[in-house]
XYZ file of C-alpha atoms in Angstrom:
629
model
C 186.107 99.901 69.116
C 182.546 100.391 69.484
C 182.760 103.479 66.609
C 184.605 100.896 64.601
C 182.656 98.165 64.698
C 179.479 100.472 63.873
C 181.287 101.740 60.767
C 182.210 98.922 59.535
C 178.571 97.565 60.339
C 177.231 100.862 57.914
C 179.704 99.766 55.244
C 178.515 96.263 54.951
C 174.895 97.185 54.627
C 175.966 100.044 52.120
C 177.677 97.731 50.398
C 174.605 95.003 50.759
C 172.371 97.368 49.700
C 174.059 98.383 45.941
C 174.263 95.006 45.375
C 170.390 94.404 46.405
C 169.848 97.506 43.935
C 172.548 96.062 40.715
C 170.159 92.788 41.127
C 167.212 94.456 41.269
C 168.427 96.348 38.474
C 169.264 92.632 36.366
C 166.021 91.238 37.328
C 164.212 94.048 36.019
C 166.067 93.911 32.569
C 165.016 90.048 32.455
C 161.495 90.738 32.959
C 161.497 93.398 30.075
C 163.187 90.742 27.841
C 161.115 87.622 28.565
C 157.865 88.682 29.658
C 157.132 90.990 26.614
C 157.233 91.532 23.407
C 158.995 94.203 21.685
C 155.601 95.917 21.068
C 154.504 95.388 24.784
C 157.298 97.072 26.106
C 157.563 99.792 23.122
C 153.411 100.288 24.342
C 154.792 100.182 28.193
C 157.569 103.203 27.425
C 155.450 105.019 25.835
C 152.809 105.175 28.854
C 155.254 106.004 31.361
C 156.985 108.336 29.615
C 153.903 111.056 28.750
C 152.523 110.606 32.178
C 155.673 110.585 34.567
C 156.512 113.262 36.416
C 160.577 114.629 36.590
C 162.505 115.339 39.473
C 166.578 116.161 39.009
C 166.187 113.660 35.954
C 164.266 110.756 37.616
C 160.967 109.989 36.272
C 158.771 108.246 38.561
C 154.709 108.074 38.836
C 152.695 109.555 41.809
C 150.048 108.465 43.277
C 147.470 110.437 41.803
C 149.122 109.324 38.387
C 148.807 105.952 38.978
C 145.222 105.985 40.197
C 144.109 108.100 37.168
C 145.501 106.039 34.404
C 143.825 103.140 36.497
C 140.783 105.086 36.316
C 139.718 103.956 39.741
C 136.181 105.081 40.976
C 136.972 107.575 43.872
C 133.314 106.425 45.349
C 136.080 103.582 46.556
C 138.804 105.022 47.991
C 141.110 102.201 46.778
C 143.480 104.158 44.911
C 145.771 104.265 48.801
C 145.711 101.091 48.588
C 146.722 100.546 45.204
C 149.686 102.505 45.284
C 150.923 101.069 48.643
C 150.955 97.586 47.072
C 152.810 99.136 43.773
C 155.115 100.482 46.296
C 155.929 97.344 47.769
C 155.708 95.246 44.224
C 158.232 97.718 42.983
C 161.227 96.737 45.264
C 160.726 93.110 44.717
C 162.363 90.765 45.487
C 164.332 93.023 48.365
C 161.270 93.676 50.656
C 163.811 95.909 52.520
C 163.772 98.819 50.084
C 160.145 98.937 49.815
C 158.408 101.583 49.466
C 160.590 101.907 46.425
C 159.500 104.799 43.616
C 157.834 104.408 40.964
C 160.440 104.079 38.437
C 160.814 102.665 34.932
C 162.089 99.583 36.563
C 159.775 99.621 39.560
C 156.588 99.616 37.534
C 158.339 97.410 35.383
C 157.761 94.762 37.897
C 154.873 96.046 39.242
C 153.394 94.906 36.250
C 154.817 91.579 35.781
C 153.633 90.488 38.693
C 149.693 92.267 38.682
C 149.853 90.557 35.630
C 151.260 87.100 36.707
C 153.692 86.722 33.844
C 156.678 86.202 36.360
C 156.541 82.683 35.149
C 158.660 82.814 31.912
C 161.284 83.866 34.004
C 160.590 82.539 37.451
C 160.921 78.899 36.446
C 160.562 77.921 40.262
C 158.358 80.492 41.408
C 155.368 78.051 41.563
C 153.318 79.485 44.294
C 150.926 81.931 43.066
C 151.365 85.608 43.785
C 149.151 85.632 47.067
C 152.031 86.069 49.736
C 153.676 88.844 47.868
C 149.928 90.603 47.621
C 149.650 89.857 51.319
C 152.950 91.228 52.372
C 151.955 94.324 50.504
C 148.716 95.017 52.143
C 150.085 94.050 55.538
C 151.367 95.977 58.723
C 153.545 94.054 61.670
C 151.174 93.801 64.777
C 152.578 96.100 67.301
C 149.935 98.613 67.839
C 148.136 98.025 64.998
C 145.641 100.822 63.748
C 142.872 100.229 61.597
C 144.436 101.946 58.629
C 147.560 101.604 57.230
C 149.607 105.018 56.593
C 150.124 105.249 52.906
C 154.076 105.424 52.115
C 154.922 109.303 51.530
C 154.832 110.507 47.849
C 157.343 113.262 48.193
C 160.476 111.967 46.215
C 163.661 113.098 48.317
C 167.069 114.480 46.392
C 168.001 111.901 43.892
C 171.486 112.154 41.851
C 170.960 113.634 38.352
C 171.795 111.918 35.364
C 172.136 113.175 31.755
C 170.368 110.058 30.068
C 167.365 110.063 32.124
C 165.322 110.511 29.191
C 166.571 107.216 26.937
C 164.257 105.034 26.285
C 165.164 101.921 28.037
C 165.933 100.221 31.442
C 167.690 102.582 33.564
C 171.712 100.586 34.030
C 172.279 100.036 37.503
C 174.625 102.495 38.624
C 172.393 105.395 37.585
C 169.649 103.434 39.815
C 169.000 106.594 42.767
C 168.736 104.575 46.380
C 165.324 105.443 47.984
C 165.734 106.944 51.523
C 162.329 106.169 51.846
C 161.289 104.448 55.144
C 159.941 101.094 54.766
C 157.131 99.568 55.337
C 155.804 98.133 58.778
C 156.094 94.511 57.994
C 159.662 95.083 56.782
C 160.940 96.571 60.144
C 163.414 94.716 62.131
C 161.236 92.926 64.682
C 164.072 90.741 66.716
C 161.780 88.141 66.829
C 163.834 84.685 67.149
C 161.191 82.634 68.417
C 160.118 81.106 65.183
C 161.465 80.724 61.576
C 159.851 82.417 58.711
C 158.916 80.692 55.194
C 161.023 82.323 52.238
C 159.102 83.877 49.843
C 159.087 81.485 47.215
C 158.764 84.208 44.444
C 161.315 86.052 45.182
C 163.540 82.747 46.113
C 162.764 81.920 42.670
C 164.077 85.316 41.501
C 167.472 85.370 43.302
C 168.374 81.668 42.957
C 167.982 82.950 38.837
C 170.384 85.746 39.374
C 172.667 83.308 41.848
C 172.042 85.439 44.686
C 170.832 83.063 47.389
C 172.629 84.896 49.962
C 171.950 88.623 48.921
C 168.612 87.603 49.947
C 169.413 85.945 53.055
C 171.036 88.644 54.019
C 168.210 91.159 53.318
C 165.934 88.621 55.263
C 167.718 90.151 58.431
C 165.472 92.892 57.868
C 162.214 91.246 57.258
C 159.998 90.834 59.994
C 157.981 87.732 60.771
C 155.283 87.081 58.226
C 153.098 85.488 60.914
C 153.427 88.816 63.253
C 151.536 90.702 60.803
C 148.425 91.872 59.445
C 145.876 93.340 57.061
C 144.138 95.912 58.773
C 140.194 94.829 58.151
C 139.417 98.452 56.912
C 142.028 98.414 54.280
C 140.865 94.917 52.830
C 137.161 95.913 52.698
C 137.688 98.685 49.940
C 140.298 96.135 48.678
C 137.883 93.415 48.639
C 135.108 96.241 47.049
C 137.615 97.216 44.060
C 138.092 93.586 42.807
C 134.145 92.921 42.812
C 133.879 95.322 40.547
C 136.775 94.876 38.116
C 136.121 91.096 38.160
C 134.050 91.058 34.883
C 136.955 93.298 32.957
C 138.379 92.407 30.045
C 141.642 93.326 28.824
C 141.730 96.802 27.240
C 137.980 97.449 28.449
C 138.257 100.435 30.736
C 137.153 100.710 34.336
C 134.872 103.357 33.823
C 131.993 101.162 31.938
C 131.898 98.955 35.162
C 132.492 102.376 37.638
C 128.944 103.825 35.778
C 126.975 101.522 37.995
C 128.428 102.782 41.540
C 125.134 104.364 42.469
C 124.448 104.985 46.523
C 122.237 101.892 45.990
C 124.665 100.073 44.247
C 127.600 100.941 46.743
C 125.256 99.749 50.225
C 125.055 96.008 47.897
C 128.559 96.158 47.237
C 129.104 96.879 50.584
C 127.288 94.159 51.849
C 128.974 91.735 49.532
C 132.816 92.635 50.384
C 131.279 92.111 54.332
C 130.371 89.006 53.985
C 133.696 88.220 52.219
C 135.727 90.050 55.103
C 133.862 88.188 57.723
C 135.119 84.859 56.179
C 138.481 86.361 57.512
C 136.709 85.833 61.424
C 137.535 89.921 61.905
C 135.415 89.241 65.164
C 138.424 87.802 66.709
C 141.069 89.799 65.251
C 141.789 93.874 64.828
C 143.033 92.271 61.023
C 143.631 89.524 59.372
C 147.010 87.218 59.827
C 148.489 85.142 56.804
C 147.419 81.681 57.957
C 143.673 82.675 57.535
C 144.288 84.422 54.572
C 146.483 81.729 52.816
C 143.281 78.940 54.284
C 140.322 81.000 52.858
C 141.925 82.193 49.713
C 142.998 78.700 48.904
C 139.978 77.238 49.425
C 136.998 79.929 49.401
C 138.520 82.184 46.999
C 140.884 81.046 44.102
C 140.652 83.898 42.198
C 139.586 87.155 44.339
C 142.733 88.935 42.434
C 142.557 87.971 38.696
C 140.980 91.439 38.068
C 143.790 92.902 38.534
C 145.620 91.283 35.647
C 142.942 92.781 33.178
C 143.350 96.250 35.315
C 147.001 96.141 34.675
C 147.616 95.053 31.602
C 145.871 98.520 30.613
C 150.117 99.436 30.807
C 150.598 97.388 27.585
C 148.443 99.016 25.226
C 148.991 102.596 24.332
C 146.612 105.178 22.479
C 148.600 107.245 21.365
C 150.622 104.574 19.368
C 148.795 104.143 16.177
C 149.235 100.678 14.867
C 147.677 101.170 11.496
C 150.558 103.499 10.835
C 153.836 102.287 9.325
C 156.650 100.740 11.829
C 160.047 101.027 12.046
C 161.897 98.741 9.801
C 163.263 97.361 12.922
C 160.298 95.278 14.383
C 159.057 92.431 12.352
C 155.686 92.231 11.442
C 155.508 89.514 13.681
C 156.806 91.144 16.641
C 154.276 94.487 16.276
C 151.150 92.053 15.824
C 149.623 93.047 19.498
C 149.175 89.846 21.990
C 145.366 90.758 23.229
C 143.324 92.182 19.925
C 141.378 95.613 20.511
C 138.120 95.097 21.760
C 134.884 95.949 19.271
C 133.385 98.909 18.808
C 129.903 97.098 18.522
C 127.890 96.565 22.248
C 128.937 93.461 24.196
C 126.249 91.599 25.905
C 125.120 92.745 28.798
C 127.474 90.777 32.009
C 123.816 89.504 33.222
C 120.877 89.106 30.666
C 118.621 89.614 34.127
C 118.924 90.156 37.875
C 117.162 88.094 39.876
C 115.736 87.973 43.368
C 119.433 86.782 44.692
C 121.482 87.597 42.335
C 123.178 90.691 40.760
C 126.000 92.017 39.434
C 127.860 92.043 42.765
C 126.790 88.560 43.418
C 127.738 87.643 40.417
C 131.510 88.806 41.074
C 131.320 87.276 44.467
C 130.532 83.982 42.559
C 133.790 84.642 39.818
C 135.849 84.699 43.153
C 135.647 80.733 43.272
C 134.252 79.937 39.552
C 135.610 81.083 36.978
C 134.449 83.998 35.582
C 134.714 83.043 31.689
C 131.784 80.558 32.708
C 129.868 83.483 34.878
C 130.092 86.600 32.229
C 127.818 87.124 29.926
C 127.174 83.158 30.448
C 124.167 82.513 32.783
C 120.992 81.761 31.755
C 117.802 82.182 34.259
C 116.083 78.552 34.484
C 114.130 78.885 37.664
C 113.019 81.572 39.120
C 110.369 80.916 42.383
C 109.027 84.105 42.424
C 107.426 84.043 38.560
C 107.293 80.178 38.746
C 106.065 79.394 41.758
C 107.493 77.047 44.588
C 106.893 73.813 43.668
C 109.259 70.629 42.776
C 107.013 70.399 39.610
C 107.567 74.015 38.271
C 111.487 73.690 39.581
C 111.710 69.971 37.059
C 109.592 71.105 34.232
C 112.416 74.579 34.169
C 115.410 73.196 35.495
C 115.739 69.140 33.842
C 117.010 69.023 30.707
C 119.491 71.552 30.795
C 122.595 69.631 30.156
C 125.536 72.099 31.435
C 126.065 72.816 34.863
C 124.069 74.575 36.785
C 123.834 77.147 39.578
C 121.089 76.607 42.394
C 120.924 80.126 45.054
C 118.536 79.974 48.209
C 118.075 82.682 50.453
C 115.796 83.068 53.407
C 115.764 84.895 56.981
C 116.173 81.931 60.088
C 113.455 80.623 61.926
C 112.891 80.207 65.783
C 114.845 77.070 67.186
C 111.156 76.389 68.424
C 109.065 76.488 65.885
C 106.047 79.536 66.673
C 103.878 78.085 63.767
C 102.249 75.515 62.427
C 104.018 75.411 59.534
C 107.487 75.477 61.140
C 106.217 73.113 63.679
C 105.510 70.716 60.428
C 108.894 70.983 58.834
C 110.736 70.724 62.564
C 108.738 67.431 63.467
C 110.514 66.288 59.612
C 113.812 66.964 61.048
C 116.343 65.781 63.939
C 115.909 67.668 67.278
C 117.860 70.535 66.564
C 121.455 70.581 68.843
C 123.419 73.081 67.056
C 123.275 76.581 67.605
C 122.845 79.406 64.547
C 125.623 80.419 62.618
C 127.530 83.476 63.120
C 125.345 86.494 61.876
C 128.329 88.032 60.478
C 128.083 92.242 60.101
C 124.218 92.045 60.061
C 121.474 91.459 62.362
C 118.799 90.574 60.131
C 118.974 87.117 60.233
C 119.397 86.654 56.469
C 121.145 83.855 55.229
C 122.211 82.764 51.619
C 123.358 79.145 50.473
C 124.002 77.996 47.296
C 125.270 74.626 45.317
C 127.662 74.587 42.231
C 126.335 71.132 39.780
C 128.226 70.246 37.001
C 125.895 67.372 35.721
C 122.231 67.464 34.734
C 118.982 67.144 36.916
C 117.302 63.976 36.848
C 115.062 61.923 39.514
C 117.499 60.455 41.926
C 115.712 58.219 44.118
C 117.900 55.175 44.213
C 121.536 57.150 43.820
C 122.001 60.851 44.037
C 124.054 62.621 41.192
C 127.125 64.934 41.088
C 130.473 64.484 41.114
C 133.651 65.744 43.310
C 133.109 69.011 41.173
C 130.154 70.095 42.844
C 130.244 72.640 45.481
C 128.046 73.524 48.425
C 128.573 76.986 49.526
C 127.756 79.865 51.850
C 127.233 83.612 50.111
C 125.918 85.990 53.375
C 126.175 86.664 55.828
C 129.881 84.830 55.830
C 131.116 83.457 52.437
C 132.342 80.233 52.397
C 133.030 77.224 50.030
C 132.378 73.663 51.158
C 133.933 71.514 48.461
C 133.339 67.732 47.665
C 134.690 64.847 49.678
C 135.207 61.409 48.719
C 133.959 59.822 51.694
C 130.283 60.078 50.766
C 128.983 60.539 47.290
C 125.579 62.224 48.025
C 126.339 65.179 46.707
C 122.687 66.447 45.259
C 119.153 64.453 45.396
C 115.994 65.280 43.594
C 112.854 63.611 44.596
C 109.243 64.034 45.997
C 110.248 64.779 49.477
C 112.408 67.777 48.277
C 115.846 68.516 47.246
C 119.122 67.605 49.041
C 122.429 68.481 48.741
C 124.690 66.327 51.276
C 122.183 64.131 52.467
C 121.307 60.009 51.530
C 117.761 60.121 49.621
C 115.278 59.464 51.897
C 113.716 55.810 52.463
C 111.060 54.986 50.259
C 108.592 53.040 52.995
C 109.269 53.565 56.895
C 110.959 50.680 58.293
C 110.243 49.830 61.533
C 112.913 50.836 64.641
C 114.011 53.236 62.298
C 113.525 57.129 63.018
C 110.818 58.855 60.449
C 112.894 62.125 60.621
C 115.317 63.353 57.529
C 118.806 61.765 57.293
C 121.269 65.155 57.663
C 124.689 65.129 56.125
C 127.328 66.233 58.290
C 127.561 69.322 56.083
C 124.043 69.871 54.002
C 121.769 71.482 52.507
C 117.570 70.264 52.664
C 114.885 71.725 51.107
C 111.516 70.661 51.822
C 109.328 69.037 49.029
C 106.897 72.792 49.640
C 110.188 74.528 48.734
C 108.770 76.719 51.738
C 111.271 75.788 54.496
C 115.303 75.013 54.241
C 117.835 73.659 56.257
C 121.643 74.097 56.746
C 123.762 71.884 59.046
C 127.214 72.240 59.715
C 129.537 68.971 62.163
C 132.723 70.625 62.289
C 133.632 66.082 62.592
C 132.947 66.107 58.562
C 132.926 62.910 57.259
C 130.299 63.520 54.839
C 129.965 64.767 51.083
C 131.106 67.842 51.794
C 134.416 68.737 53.796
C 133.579 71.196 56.978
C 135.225 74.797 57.105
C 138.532 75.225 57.898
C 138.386 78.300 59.410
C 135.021 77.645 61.470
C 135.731 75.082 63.997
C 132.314 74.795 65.471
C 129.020 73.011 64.766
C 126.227 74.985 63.680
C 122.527 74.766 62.357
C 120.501 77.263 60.328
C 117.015 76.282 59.978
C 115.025 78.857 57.363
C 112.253 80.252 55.705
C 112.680 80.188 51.877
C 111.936 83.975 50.500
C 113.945 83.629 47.392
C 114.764 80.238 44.965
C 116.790 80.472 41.460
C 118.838 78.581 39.258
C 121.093 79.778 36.849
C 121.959 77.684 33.729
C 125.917 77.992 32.861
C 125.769 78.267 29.334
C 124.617 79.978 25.575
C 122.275 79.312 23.210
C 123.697 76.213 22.258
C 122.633 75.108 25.640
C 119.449 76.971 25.459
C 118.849 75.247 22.273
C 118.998 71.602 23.345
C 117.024 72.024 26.176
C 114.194 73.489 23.745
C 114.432 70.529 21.937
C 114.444 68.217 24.634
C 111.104 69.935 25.540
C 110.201 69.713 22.296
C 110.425 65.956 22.376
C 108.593 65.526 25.775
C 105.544 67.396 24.363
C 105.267 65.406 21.156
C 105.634 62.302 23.127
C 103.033 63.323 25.369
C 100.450 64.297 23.070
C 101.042 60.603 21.427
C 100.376 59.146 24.796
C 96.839 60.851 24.548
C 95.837 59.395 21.439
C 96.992 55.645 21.827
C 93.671 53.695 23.228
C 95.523 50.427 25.219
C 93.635 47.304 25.978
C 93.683 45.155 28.771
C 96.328 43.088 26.936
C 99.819 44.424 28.431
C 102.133 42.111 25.688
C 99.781 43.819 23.092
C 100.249 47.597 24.610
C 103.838 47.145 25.163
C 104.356 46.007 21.603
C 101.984 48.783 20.707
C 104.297 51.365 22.292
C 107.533 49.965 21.010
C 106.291 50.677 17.484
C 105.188 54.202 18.281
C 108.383 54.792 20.152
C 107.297 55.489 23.629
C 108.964 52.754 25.110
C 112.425 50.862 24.579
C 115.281 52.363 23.566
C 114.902 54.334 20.330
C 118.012 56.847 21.423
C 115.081 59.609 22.205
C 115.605 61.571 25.668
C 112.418 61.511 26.418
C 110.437 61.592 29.709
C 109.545 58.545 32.432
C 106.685 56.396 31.700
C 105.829 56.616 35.449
């Protein structure tokens, strides 16, 4: 009985399994069909075709195929990587026959989903791609190494078939079955301790085919998403690829962005992706677990994969298909117009018109991973820069006000003693609170560095009777962790400019001292202070919240980093429009300041005011210009 019951197990799962691969096979010919257009997919044959490799009539891609057409910088050593998660992509939505090959179909998906254009087919499949990208970077947590084995290339005996080489979605019962074993997190765990969420993307793709229960069943086979992990190696060089395809644009290849990868270049880009990983808290884990992941993404980093939609839609556009040439009298002209134009042949501005003291090119894609980068690009102006300027409120106003876009304010500086050794520090200190939080986390460094920063989408202005902002601006952390602290609605001080510094966080302080009352500096829960020398800073951290800014969610602990300023910008989000109206607000301010230098006032104040009003100094004449005061 026991021989019988074990064959008739085998035939079930056979039998499970062709039907897994026929819907595969359907869901594959609906994503050709709905997510491109007839020149898309003409552009996508054509590209898999001249590079795939043959084996008893199956065309597939290798790894090294992949990775070269991808033109990924080997100084990475991301291409692994890449091809594990094409793997994995390629047997969606049937995690179970992952690693698949690199068919037709496989890469078919593969690109669908790189690309996010599931969504004209995948009515339901709201939730971004994030789980699927996790699931493919992930290994279950038994014994868990530091890097993940890379799914074997070699491509075992596959049934031969005579129309291998036609041009168009292989039908389903020429589909070969991979023998390939699958990956870690799709081993049977027995775990029955706990019940798994369903992948909503690939929920969304079965309940379209009306195969609900094909995928139940396969779930019998899919381990416990919450049992596994990204090894912290593996999502470093991950984390290292997307800051530097985060600035590309479709069609633009990788290799104008890989040019840069200098040793120099690679130690900053290193540092960078560290202070991303360390978001993850690797401290306490060998890798990182889905919860964090789906947490930090969410809130820290909304869009740490949209390179790769750019990077893969590189599949679409083929050049050896020469569109100036006449078409077949099949495809409209309509149909062979291409979706994203060629790029021009004429220089594109430079992705930062000048590094600063703080930021760079890889700070710059650490920034894209929670703005958006069509705002970051190509986009930022330097207003203030402390260095040149000097450190003063007065050279910060006379740069910064009158820009009227948002704008982009970086400190850095290296912590101070919790007693202060100076007399300097001892001045700032006897400003503050007695300090009863310990330092942050130091992250991967020891140097004591630390970077904050504050997103503003309104304009600078004085602010000494109500602070300005909205529920748009962010307060965040760069380095040594990255972190975003976004708005709350429970306090509105979000930012503060007056002559006892600048505030992010914190109530203004109180014009006179009133008696009972401390003398120190009001601290938001979670804040950012600098002092009116722009010499000193302060960072505070009440895991309680209940201020302007909501705590982390991944750092449940109070902390306090008090700092010496070394660097001070501010970045203008903008072009020369922008540029333009704050020349002429400056413009204004002069004129209206030389005036004031040539009217001679009496004693008489009726008389002067009226004498103002018809220069236009005073009253409301619809200028911008400056304060009287």
């Amino acid at each position: 009985m026991g021989q019988g019951h074990s064959a008739e197990h085998n035939a079930l799962s056979e039998g499970s399994a062709g039907h897994s691969l026929n819907l595969s096979h359907e869901l594959a010919l609906r994503f050709a069909h709905k997510c491109f257009t007839q020149l898309e997919i003409t552009h996508f044959k054509d590209i898999f075709r001249s590079l795939a490799d043959d084996q008893d009539g199956i065309r597939y891609w290798k790894e090294d195929t992949l990775c070269c057409f991808l033109v990924l910088p080997d100084s990475l050593n991301s291409g692994p990587l890449i091809y594990q998660m094409a793997t994995y992509l390629g047997a969606f939505p049937f995690p179970s026959l992952a690693p698949s090959i690199l068919t037709f179909e496989a890469m078919l998906k593969v690109v669908v989903i790189m690309t996010e254009r599931y969504g004209k087919v995948l009515s339901k499949g709201k939730a971004d791609r994030n789980k699927l990208l996790f699931r493919s970077l992930a290994v279950f947590d038994r014994g868990i190494s530091t890097t993940q084995k890379r799914p074997s290339q070699d491509i075992p005996d596959l049934a031969s078939d005579k129309e291998a080489d036609k041009e168009q979605v292989r039908p389903s019962n020429e589909k070969p079955s991979s023998h390939l074993p699958g990956f870690p997190i799709d081993q049977a765990a027995n775990d029955e301790e706990e019940e798994e969420d369903d992948d909503e993307l690939a929920l969304a793709a079965l309940e379209s085919l009306d195969a609900i229960e094909v995928f139940k069943h396969d779930r019998r086979a899919d381990s416990k998403i919450n049992h596994a992990q990204i090894p912290s190696d593996n999502f470093q060089k991950l984390i290292m690829l997307l800051l530097v395809i985060a600035p590309l644009e479709p069609q633009e290849s990788l290799s104008k962005h890989a040019e840069r990868l200098t040793p120099l270049c690679l130690d900053g880009l290193r540092s960078v992706a560290d202070s991303i990983l360390w978001s993850f808290t690797p401290e306490e884990n060998t890798g990182i677990f889905y919860q964090s992941f789906n947490t930090i993404i969410s809130n820290s980093l909304p869009f740490l994969f949209d390179g790769l939609n750019p990077l893969f839609e590189h599949f679409l556009f083929s050049k050896n298909i020469d569109l100036s040439r006449r078409k077949r009298k099949s495809y409209s002209a309509a149909t062979l117009s291409p979706i994203v134009p060629q790029l021009p042949d004429i220089p594109l501005e430079p992705l930062l018109v000048q590094e600063g003291e703080i930021l760079d090119l890889n700070i710059l894609s650490q920034l894209s991973f929670f703005l958006k980068g069509s705002s970051l690009f190509r986009r930022l102006r330097p207003l203030y820069l402390g260095g040149s300027a000097g450190f003063s409120l007065g050279s910060f106003e006379q740069k910064v006000f009158n820009w009227h876009a948002p704008t982009i304010l970086l400190v850095s500086g290296s912590r101070v003693p919790s007693i202060p050794e100076g007399g300097r520090e001892r001045t700032f200190a006897d400003t503050l609170p007695p300090k009863r939080f310990p330092d942050s986390s130091s992250g991967n460094t020891k140097t004591g560095r630390v970077v904050y920063g504050v997103y503003l989408d309104v304009p600078w202005k004085h602010s000494n009777k109500e602070a300005i902002g909205t529920t748009s601006t962010l307060l965040f952390q760069l380095a040594p962790i990255h972190e975003v602290f976004r708005a709350s609605t429970i306090s509105t001080y979000y930012a503060t400019f007056t002559k006892a510094g600048i505030s992010f966080g914190s109530p203004p302080p109180r014009a006179r001292p009133v008696s009972g009352l401390s003398s120190h500096r009001a601290l938001g829960a979670v804040s950012l202070l600098l002092d009116d020398s722009l010499e000193f800073g302060v960072f505070t951290h009440d895991s309680q919240g209940g201020g302007s800014f909501h705590p982390s969610q991944t750092r449940r602990r109070d902390w306090q980093d008090r700092f010496e300023i070394d660097s001070l910008e501010v970045w203008g989000c903008g072009g020369d429009e922008e540029a333009e109206k704050q020349r002429a607000a400056w413009a204004f301010e002069a004129r209206e300041a030389e005036a004031r230098k040539h009217l001679k006032l009496g004693k008489d104040i009726e008389a002067n005011r009226a004498l103002l009003e018809m220069a236009g100094l005073v009253g409301n004449h619809g200028g911008s210009g400056g304060s009287m005061g």
